[in-house]
Structures are given as C-alpha cells and as structure tokens.
Coordinates of C-alpha atoms in Angstrom, one line a residue:
X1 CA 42.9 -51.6 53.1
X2 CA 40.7 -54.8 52.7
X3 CA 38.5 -55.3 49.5
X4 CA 35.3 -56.7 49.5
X5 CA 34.1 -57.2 46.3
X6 CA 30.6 -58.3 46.1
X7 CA 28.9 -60.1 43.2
X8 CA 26.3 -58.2 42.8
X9 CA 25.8 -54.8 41.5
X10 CA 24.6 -52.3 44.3
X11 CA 23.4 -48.4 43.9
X12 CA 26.2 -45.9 45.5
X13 CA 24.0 -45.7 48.9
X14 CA 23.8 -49.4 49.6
X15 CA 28.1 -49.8 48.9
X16 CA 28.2 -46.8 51.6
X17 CA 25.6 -49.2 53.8
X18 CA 28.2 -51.9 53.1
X19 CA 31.0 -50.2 54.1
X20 CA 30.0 -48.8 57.0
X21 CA 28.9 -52.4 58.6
X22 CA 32.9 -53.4 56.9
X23 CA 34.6 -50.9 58.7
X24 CA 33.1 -52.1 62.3
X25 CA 35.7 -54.9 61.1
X26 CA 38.7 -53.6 59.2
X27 CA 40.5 -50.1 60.0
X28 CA 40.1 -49.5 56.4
X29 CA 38.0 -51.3 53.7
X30 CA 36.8 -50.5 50.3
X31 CA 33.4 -52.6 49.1
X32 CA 33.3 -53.1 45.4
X33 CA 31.4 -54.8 42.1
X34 CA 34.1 -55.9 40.2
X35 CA 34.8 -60.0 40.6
X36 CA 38.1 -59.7 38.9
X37 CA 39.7 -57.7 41.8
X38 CA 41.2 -59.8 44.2
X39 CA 39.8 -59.6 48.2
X40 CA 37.1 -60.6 50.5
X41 CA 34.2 -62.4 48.2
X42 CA 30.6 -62.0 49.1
X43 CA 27.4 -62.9 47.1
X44 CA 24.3 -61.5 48.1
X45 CA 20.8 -62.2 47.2
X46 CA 16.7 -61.6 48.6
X47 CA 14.2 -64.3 47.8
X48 CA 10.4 -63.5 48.6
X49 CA 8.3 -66.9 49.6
X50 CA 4.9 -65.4 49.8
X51 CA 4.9 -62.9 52.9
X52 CA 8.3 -63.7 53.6
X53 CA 11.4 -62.3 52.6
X54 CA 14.7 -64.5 52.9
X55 CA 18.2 -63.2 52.8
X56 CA 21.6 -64.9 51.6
X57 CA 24.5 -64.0 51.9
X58 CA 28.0 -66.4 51.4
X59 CA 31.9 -65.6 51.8
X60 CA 34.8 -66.9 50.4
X61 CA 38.2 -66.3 51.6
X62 CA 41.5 -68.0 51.5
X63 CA 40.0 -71.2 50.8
X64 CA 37.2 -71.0 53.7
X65 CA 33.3 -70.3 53.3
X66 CA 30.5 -69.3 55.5
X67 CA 27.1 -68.3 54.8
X68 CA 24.1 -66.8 56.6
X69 CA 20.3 -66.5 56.2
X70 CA 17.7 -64.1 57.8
X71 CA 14.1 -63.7 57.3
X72 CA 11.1 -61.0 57.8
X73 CA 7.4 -60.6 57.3
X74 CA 7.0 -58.2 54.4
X75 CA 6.5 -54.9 56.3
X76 CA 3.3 -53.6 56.9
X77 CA 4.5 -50.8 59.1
X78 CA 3.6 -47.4 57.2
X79 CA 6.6 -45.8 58.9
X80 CA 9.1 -48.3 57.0
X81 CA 9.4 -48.2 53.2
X82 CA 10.1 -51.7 51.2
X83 CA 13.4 -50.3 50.7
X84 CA 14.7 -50.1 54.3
X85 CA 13.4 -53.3 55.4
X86 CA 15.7 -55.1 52.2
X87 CA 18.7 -52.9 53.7
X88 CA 18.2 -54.3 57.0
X89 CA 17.9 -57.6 55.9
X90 CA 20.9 -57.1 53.7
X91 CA 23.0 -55.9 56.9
X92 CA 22.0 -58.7 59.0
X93 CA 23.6 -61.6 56.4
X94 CA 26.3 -59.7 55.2
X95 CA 27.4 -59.0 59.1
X96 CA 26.5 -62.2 59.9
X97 CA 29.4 -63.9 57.7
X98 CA 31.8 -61.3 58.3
X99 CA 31.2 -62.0 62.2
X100 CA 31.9 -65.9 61.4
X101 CA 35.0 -64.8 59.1
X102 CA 36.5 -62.5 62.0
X103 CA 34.9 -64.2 64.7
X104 CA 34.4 -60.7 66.2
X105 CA 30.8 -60.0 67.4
X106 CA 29.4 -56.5 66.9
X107 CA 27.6 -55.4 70.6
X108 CA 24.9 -53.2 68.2
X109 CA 24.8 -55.3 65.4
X110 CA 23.4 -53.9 62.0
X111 CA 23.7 -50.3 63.6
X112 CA 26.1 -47.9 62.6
X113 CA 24.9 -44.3 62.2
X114 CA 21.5 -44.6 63.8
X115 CA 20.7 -43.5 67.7
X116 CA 19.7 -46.3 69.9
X117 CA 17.7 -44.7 72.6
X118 CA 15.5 -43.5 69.8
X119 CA 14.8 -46.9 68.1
X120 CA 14.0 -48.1 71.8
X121 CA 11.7 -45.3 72.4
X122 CA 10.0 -45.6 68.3
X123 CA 9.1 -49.5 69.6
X124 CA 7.7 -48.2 73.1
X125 CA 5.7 -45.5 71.3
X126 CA 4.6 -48.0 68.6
X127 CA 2.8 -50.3 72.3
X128 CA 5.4 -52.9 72.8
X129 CA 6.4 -53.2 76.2
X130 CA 9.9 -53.1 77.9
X131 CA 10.6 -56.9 76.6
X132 CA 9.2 -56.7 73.1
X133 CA 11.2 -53.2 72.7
X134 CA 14.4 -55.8 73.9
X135 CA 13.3 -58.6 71.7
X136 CA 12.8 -56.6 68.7
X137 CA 16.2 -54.8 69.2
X138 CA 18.0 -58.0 69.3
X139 CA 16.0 -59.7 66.6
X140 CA 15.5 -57.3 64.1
X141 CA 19.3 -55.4 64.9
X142 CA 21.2 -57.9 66.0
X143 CA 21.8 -55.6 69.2
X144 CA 23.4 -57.7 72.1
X145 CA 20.6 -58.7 75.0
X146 CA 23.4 -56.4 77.2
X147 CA 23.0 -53.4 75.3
X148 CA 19.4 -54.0 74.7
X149 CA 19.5 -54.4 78.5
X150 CA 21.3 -50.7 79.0
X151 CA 18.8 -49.2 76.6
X152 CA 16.0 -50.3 78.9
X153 CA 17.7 -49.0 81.9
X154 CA 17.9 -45.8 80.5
X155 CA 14.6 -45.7 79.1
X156 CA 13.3 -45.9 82.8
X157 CA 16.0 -43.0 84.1
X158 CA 15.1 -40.7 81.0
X159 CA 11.6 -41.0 81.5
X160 CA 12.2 -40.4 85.1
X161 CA 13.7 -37.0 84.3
X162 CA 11.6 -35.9 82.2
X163 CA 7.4 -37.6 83.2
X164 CA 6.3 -36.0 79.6
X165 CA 9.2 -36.6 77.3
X166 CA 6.6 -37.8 74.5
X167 CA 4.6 -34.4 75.0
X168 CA 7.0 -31.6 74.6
X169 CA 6.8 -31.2 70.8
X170 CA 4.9 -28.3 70.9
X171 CA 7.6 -26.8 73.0
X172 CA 11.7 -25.6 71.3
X173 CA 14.8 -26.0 73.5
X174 CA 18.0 -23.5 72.8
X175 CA 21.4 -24.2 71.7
X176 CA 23.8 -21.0 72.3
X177 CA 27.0 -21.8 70.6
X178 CA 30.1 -19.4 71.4
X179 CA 32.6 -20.3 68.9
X180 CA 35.9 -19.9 71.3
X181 CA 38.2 -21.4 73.2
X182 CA 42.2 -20.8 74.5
X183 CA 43.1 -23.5 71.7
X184 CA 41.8 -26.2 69.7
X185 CA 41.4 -30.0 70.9
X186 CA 43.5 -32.3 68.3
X187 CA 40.1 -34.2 68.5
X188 CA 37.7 -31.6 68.0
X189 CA 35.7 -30.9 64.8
X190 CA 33.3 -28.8 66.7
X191 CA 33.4 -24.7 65.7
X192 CA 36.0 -23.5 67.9
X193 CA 38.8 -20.8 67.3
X194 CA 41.4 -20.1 69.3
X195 CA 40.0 -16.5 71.4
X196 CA 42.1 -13.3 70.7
X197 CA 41.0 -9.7 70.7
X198 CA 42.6 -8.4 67.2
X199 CA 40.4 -6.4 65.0
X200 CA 37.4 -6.4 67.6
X201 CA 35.9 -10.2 66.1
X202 CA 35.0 -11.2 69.6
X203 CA 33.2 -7.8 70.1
X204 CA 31.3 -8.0 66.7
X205 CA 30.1 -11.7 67.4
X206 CA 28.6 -10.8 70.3
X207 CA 26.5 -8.2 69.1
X208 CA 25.5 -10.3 66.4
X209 CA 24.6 -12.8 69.4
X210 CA 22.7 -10.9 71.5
X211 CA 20.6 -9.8 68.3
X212 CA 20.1 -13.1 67.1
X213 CA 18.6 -13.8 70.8
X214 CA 16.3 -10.9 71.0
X215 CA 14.7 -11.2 67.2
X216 CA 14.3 -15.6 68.0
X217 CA 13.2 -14.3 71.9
X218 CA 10.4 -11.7 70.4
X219 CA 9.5 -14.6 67.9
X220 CA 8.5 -16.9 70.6
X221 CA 7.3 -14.5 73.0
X222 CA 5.0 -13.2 70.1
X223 CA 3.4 -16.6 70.1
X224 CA 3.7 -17.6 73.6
X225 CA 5.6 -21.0 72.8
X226 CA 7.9 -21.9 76.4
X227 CA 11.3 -22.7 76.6
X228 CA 12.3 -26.3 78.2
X229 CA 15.8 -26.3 78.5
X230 CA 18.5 -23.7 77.1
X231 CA 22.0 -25.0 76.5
X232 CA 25.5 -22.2 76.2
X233 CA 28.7 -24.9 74.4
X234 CA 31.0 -24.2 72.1
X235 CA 33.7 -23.7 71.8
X236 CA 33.6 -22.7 75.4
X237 CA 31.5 -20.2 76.7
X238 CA 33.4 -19.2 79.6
X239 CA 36.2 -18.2 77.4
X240 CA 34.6 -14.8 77.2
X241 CA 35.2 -12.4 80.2
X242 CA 32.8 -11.9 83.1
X243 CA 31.1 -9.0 81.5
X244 CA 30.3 -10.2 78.6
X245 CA 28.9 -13.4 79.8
X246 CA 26.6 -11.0 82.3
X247 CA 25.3 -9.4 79.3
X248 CA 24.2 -12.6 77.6
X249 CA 22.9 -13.9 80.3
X250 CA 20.8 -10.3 81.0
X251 CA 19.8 -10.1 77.1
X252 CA 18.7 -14.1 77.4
X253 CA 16.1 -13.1 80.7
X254 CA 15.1 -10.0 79.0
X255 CA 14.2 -11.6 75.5
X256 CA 12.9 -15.0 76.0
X257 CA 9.5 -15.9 77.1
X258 CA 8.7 -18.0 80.5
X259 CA 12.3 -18.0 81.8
X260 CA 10.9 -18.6 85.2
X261 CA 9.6 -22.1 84.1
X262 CA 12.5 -23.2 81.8
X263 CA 13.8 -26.3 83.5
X264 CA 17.6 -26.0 83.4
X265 CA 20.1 -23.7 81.7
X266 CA 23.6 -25.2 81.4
X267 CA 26.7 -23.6 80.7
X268 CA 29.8 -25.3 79.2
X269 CA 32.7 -24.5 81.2
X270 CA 34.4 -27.2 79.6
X271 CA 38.4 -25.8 79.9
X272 CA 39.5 -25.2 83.2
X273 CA 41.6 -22.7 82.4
X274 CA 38.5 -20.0 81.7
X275 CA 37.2 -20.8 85.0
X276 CA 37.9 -17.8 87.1
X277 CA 36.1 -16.3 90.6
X278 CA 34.4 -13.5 88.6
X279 CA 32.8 -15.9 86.2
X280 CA 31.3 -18.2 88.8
X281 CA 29.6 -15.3 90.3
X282 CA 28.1 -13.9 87.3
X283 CA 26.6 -17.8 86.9
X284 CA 24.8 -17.5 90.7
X285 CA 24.0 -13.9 89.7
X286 CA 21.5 -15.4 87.3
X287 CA 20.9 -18.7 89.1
X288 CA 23.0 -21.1 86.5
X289 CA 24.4 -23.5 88.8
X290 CA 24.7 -26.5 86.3
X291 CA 28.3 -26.4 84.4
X292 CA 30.5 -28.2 83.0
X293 CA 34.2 -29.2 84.3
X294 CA 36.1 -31.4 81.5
X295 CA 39.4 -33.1 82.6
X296 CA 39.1 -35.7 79.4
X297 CA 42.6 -36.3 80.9
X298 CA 44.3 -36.9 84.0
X299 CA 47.7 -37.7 82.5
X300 CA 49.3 -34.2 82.0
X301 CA 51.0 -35.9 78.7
X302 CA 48.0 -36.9 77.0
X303 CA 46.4 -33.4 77.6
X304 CA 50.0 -31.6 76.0
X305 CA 49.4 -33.9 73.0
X306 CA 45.6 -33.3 72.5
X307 CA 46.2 -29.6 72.7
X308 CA 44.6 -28.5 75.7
X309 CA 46.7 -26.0 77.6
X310 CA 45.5 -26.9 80.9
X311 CA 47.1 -28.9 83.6
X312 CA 45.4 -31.9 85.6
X313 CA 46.1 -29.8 88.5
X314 CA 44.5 -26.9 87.1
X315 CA 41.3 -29.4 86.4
X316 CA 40.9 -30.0 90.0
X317 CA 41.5 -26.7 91.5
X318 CA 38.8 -25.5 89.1
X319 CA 36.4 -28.0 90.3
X320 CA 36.9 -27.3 93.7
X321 CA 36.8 -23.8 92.9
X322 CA 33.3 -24.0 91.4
X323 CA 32.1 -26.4 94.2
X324 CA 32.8 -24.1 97.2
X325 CA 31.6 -21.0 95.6
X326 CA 28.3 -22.5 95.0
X327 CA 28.0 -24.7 91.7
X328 CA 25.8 -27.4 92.4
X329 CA 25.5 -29.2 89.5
X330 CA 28.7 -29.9 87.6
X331 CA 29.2 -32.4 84.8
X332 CA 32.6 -33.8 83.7
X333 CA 33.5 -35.3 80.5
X334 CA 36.4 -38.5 80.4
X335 CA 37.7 -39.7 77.0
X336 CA 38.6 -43.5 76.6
X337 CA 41.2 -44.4 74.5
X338 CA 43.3 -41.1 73.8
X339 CA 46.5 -41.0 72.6
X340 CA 48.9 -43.0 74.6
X341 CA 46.2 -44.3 77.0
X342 CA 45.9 -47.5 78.3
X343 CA 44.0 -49.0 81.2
X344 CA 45.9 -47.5 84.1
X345 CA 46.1 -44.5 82.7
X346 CA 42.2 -44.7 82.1
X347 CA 41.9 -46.1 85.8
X348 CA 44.3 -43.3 87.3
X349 CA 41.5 -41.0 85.6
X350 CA 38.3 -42.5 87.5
X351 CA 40.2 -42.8 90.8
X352 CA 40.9 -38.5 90.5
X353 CA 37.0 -38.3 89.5
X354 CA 36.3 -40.2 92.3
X355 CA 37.6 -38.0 94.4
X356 CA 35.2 -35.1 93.6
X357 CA 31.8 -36.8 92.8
X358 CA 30.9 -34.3 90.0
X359 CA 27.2 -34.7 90.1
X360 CA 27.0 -36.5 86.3
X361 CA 29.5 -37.8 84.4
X362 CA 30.0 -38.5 80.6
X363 CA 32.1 -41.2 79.0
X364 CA 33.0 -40.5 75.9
X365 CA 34.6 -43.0 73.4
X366 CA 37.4 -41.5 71.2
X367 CA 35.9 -41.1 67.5
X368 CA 38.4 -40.3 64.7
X369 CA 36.1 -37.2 63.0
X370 CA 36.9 -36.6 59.4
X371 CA 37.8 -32.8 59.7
X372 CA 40.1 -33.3 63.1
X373 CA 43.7 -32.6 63.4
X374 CA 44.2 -36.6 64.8
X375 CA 42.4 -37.8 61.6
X376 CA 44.5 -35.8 59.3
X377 CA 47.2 -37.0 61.2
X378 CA 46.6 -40.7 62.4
X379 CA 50.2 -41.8 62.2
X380 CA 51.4 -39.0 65.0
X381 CA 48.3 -40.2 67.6
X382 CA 48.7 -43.6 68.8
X383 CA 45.5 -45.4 70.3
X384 CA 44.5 -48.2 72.1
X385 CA 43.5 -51.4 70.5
X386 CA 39.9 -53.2 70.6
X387 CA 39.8 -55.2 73.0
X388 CA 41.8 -52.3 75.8
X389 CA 39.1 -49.9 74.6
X390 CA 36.4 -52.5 75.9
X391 CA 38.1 -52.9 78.7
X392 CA 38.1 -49.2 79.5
X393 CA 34.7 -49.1 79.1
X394 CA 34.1 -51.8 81.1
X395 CA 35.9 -50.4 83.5
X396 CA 33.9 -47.0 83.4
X397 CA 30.7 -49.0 83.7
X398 CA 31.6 -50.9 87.2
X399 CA 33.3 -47.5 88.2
X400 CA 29.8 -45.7 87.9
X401 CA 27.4 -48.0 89.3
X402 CA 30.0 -48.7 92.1
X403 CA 30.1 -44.9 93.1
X404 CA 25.7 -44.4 93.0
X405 CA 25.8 -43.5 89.0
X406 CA 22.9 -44.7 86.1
X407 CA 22.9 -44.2 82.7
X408 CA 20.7 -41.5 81.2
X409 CA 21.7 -41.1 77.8
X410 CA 23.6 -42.6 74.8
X411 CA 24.7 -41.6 71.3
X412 CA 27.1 -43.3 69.0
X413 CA 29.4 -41.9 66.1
X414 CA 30.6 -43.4 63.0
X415 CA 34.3 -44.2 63.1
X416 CA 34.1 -44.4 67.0
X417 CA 37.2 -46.9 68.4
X418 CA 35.7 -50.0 69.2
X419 CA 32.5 -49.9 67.6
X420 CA 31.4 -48.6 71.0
X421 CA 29.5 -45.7 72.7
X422 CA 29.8 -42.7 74.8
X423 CA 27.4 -42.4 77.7
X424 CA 26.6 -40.0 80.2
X425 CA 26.3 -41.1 83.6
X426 CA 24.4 -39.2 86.7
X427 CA 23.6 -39.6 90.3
X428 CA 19.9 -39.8 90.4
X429 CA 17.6 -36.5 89.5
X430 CA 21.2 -34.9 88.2
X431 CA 20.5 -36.1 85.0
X432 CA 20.9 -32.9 82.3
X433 CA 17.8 -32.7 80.0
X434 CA 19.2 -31.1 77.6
X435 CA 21.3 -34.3 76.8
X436 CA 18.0 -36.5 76.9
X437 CA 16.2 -33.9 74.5
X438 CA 18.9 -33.6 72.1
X439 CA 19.9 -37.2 72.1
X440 CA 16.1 -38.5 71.8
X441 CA 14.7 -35.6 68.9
X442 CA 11.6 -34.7 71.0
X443 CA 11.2 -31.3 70.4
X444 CA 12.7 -28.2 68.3
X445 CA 16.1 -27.1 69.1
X446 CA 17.0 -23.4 67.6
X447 CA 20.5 -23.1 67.3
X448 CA 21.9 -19.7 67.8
X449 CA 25.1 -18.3 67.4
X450 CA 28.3 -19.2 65.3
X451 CA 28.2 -23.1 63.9
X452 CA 24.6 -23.6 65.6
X453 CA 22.8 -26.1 64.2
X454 CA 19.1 -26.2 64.7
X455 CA 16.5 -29.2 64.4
X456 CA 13.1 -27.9 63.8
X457 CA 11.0 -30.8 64.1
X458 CA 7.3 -30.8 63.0
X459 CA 5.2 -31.2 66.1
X460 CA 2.7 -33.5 64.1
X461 CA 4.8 -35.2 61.9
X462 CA 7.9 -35.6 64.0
X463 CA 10.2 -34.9 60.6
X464 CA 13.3 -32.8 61.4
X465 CA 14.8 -30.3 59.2
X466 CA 18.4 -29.3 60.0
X467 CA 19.5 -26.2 59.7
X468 CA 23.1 -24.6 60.5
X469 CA 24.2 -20.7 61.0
X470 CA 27.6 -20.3 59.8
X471 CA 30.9 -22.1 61.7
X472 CA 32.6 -19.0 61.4
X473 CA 33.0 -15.7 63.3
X474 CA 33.6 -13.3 60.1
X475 CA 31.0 -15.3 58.2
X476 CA 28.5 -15.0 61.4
X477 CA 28.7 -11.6 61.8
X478 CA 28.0 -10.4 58.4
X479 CA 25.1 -13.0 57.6
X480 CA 23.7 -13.5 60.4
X481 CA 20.3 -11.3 59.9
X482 CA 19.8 -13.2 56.9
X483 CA 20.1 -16.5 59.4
X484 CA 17.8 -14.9 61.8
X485 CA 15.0 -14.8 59.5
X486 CA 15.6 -18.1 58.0
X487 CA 15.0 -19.7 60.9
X488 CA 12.0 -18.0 61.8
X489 CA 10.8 -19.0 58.0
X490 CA 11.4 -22.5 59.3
X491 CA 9.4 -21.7 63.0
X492 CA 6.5 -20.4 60.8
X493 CA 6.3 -23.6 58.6
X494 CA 6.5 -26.4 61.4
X495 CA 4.2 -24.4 64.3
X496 CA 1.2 -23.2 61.8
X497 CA -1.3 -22.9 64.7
X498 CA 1.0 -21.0 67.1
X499 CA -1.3 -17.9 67.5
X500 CA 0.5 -14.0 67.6
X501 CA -0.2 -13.3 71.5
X502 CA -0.9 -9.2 71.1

C-alpha cells in the first residue's frame, strides 16, 4: 500500500477525494495528515488574487520534487457551490504532480466517480457549443482531447436516437428487475440468486411482481403520464419459464398506460443457457424483439472460472437460435481484462462476435466491485496489467468502427482496471434507449421488483432521489406493499401538477 501523507489537515470527504484521484495510480493507497509517517509527501494550498483562485500543490519523494499550479475565475455559476470549484482545483494540482511523479497520464483526468456524457451534455445545455463543451472538458477536467473527442461523437449518436432527449422529464421509464439466474458471476454485485423451486420463493416473488406492476401501472394510468422505454434485467429474466414470463408480459400490457407508444422494451437474456424455443416465442407473442445475448467470454476457461455454467458453444447456438426465429435486435456484452485474459484471448473474442453482427454491442471494462466474490478473493483471479487492458480496448475500438459500429453511450465505475470505461457500441438506429436514458438522468426511472433501484428526478429541478426495493426475494415478498406506496409517495412529490385522469 502507498502512503500519501499530505501537510495539511483535510475533512474525511476531501481524504476520500484524494484517494480516489491516488488510486487511479497505486493498486492500493492510503492518504493521510500525519508528517511523521513515512511515504509519498504532498503540500497543498489555494491562494485567491482578486477574482482568481490559484492552486499549489508540490511532492517530495526519494529525493525528487515536482510541483503544479492551476487557476480559475471565482465561480459565478449558481449550479456550482465555492466548495466544489476548491475540490476541482485541488484535483487538478494534486493529479498533476502525481502524473509527473509516475509519469502516467490519466485519459479523464480529475474524474473518478462522475458520468462523462452528462458533464458533456450540463455544458451543451448551459449554450456552449460542440468545441467549448471539448475545451471546457479538457481544461477544467483535465479530460484527454481523445476522450473529449468520443464524448462529442456520442453526443451527436445519442441525440440522434432520441431528437427530444432534453424534453422527456415529464415522462418515467421502467426498470423490471428479476432477481435470478442458473448461478452467480464471480464479478457480479448485482441482485442475483441462484433459481431453484424449494419452498415456492420463485412463485411468491412473482406475485409480489405482478402486484407491484399493476398498483405503479394504475398510478400512472390515473394521471396519464407515458412510458418511454421499459427495461426486464436482473439477474436474468429468462431464467423464469415460458409461462411465467407470458404472464408478466400480459400483466405489463394490461396495467401500464400508452403501451402502444412506448419506444422499446428490452429483455435481458443475458445467460445462454435460459434461452430456449418456447421463450423466444412468448417474446414475438408480445412484440419484444430486442434482447440480450452475453458471451463476456469466448474462452471456455475463463467462463468456468467466472462461474457462468455455459459453454462458448452454447453462446453461439443461442444467438443463432434467437436470430432465425425472429429476434431482431440483439445486444451482446464482452468483458476486457477477465481472469486469465490477454490480448489474443480478447481478440479470439471479437473475431467469434464478428461472426454474428449482434446489432449493438457493449464493451465492458472489468471493475473489481466491493461486494463480488473476485474482490473478496483477488489473489485467486489474475488480471491483465495497464497497459494490456488499453490495448484491449484499443483493440475493441478499431474492431467496432471497422465492422459499421458508433458509440452511443458511456459510464465509468470506481475501481475499474485501467482507469478506463465501458461503452456500448451499435450499428446505426440500433442504439438501446434505455442505456442513453439511464446513463444521461433525463427522466424518472421506477424500479420494480427485487434490488430495483429507482431515480425519481424532479422534472423542474432535475434533483434525483434514489430509492431501492429490497435485494432480496424473502425480504421482497413480505415488504413489498410497503415499497409500493413509498414510491408512489415519491411520484406524488416530484410530479405535483400531474392531474388524476377520471
């Protein structure tokens, strides 16, 4: 673990800013205020000359210094308090020196925890233009001119997709989580148990589910408020049987409002190995045709070691499977830098996908999450380095543009290998909108079902509450009544003027 230990004192929330910016550079580091500890020395200090306000920062280390200076116009921006404009200004010197110490340079720059797209879109929304929105990105973030370059490309696709992305507040999108799956990913941190039938649990969920659906269904219909997207994951949703997904899907038309203008429902069919003949009809039965396909893995090793019970074989078939019975919209997910991975295993990957042309594609960058199995477990999961992970991705970016892919959304994740990204990939006007609202915060999405997490955002405001039904099933099924009308307390409060439609 490398100390920094930093000269002056800091409250809790700006050592966990530190730290966050240190560990884009150390697998482990601990920040600290006490000079007597040996480690990385680093004094820090804000001068205001008038209007201006000047940041220093210097490090000392094994004999060596460097030092940094960056300066701002006092904010006059009523959407930025004092305090965040000293943190940025902070994170911009103290980067700065540990960029010159390591000589590594950090792609997004003072960024960490914060989503990209949306920053791009505030400065859009605020009147810049496509090259102040870059400049500002790279001048005020320290965000590379390539990624700042990618977020602009984006930008353009995403807005594409959606004409009226800025106007949809005063419309909700649906997230339907069902909590199962064969087994648990080692990676995985999401709410999924492994599916068995003791003691009817899968049975009780599902009533709770198709409950929750009707009461947050009449809510809406009672006030006429449409749908734009609507979203089944997981878990994995097609780990229930045919039947039971056919009377979801029948309890979803019958109980929410508009369903002939909602613009895409998506199903996660993410484990091949709950794909089967009757599913995929009860999909075209009630016109779902965009699904999800996820490989992560063509290396039958690294699938054994992740947990997923499914051969690469078993991946393709299933594809092909859904193709020629109809599906014309399938996504797949691929994972850079799993365990054991390298660049030809990465490459042997995109050469299979290749092969099908799934209509979108998302490249995900392996992120150790604190609650997964391969977190608790590091020493038993070995990953690739830095500089193979950049490679991978650089390979998955020639890949897509060389087989008719763009961009259409990005999100990043603390802890993520390589300080990188994961991005999702589509042929043009495949794009999923769900990603693009979720990603970007545009609108209200009500969570529903076991772990859903909703994000009630006030249409005038554009503050989001979060708000989370129980991860799990037991849990779920006794509370979820009481969930049910907490949520709607939440509706009530953020759409005021919604009137009751007798």
């Amino acid at each position: 673990m490398q100390k920094i230990i930093l000269t002056t004192s800091f409250e809790q929330d700006w050592i966990r800013m530190f730290t966050h910016l240190a560990n884009l550079f150390f697998e482990q580091s601990k920040v600290v205020t006490d000079i007597e500890e040996e480690g990385i020395l680093v004094d820090l200090s804000i001068n205001k000359d008038g209007e201006t306000i000047v940041g220093h920062a210097s490090l000392t280390h094994d004999g060596n210094e460097y030092s940094a200076t960056f300066s701002e116009k006092v904010t006059t921006d009523n959407s930025e308090t004092g305090t965040r404009q000293l943190k940025r200004i902070y994170s911009h010197v103290f980067l700065e020196v540990l960029e010159q110490l390591t000589g590594m340079k950090q792609s997004w720059g003072i960024l960490t925890g914060i989503r990209p797209m949306k920053l791009f879109h505030k400065y859009r929304q605020q009147g810049h233009n496509v090259e102040e929105a870059k400049r500002l990105l790279m001048e005020k973030h320290r965000i590379s001119e390539e990624k700042s370059e990618l977020l602009a490309t984006i930008e353009d696709v995403q807005l594409g997709a959606i004409p009226d992305l800025h106007q949809i507040q005063n419309d909700v999108s649906i997230y339907i989580g069902i909590p199962f799956c064969p087994t648990k990913c080692a990676y995985c941190t999401f709410p999924a148990y492994a599916i068995h039938r003791k003691n009817g649990r899968v049975e009780s969920f599902l009533d709770g589910l198709h409950e929750e659906i009707r009461e947050i269904g009449k809510w809406l219909t009672e006030r006429d408020i449409k749908i734009t997207t609507i979203y089944f994951g997981g878990g994995t949703p097609t780990s229930i049987e045919a039947d039971e997904m056919d009377a979801l899907y029948e309890t979803m038309y019958d109980s929410f409002p508009h369903m002939k203008e909602v613009r895409e429902v998506t199903v996660e069919a993410g484990r091949p190995d709950t794909i089967t003949p009757a599913k995929i009809d009860v999909l075209k039965k009630w016109g779902i045709d965009r699904i999800s396909v996820n490989p992560q893995s063509y290396t039958d090793e690294t699938l054994k070691a992740i947990g997923r019970h499914h051969s690469v074989q078993e991946t393709i078939d299933k594809f092909w499977l859904s193709r020629n019975m109809g599906m014309k919209n399938i996504n797949m997910d691929l994972i850079i830098g799993l365990p054991n991975e390298g660049l030809e295993e990465f490459r042997h990957s995109l050469d299979e996908t290749e092969k099908m042309q799934p209509e979108s594609l998302t490249v995900h960058t392996l992120s150790f999450k604190r609650a997964s199995e391969m977190t608790r477990n590091k020493e038993k999961y070995k990953v690739a380095d830095r500089e193979t992970v950049e490679q991978m991705m650089k390979m998955g970016e020639q890949w897509t543009k060389e087989n008719g892919y763009v961009p259409y959304y990005l999100y990043r994740q603390k802890n993520i290998l390589g300080n990188l990204e994961n991005v999702g990939y589509a042929k043009p006007g495949e794009e999923s909108l769900y990603n693009i609202i979720i990603m970007e915060e545009v609108q209200t999405i009500i969570g529903i079902g076991c772990g859903a997490s909703s994000k009630f955002m006030d249409p005038a405001t554009g503050k989001i509450t979060q708000f989370q039904n129980p991860k799990d099933p037991a849990a779920y099924i006794l509370t979820f009544e009481e969930y049910i009308d907490k949520k709607i307390e939440h509706l009530e409060k953020i759409f005021p003027q919604a009137i009751q439609v007798d």
